[in-house]
């Protein structure tokens, strides 16, 4: 997609479809937009994944608080 094609895309979140006027922040990527609300929704799952990777890399196993611990 060229820069002119990206500019033709309506400026709305690629996930929730809210417009720039409906959100506080709309971040533009090369082929998509994401709003502050969707970033907020993604933070918890991403933090869990990051914690899980960290606990297995550092400890060689999941720590007891890791969601993947069995």
XYZ file of C-alpha atoms in Angstrom:
70
model
C 0.000 0.000 0.000
C 1.423 3.364 -0.949
C 1.386 6.502 1.176
C -1.468 7.919 -0.900
C -3.529 4.772 -0.306
C -2.869 4.941 3.464
C -3.986 8.580 3.497
C -7.257 7.571 1.828
C -8.125 5.183 4.683
C -10.606 6.757 7.140
C -8.926 7.702 10.382
C -10.578 5.310 12.811
C -9.345 2.554 15.099
C -8.797 -0.643 13.130
C -10.111 -2.667 16.081
C -13.144 -0.837 17.528
C -13.800 1.491 14.548
C -14.070 4.604 16.739
C -13.084 7.831 15.010
C -10.415 10.281 16.110
C -13.170 12.482 17.571
C -14.471 9.624 19.763
C -11.154 8.800 21.463
C -8.384 10.683 23.248
C -5.527 9.279 21.153
C -5.454 7.553 17.782
C -2.071 6.072 16.881
C -1.340 5.638 13.190
C 0.747 2.712 12.039
C 1.831 1.912 8.506
C -1.373 -0.013 7.690
C -3.626 0.440 10.724
C -4.762 2.694 13.560
C -5.235 1.856 17.243
C -6.936 4.033 19.852
C -6.064 4.558 23.498
C -9.051 2.435 24.554
C -7.915 -0.627 22.583
C -4.342 -0.188 23.811
C -5.741 -0.217 27.352
C -7.692 -3.408 26.695
C -4.583 -5.097 25.312
C -2.280 -4.155 28.210
C -3.401 -6.833 30.684
C -3.074 -9.835 28.328
C 0.263 -8.517 27.042
C 1.552 -8.018 30.588
C 0.603 -11.606 31.440
C 2.457 -12.944 28.410
C 5.507 -10.813 29.194
C 5.495 -12.001 32.811
C 5.179 -15.632 31.729
C 8.102 -15.330 29.312
C 10.190 -13.549 31.939
C 9.527 -16.095 34.669
C 10.419 -19.032 32.429
C 13.545 -17.355 31.053
C 14.815 -16.166 34.437
C 13.775 -19.126 36.571
C 13.643 -21.902 33.987
C 10.064 -22.574 35.097
C 6.845 -20.707 35.859
C 6.666 -18.989 39.220
C 3.570 -19.707 41.357
C 1.853 -16.415 40.395
C 2.256 -17.006 36.665
C -1.070 -17.670 34.904
C 0.589 -20.595 33.108
C 1.757 -22.311 36.316
C 0.227 -25.741 36.780
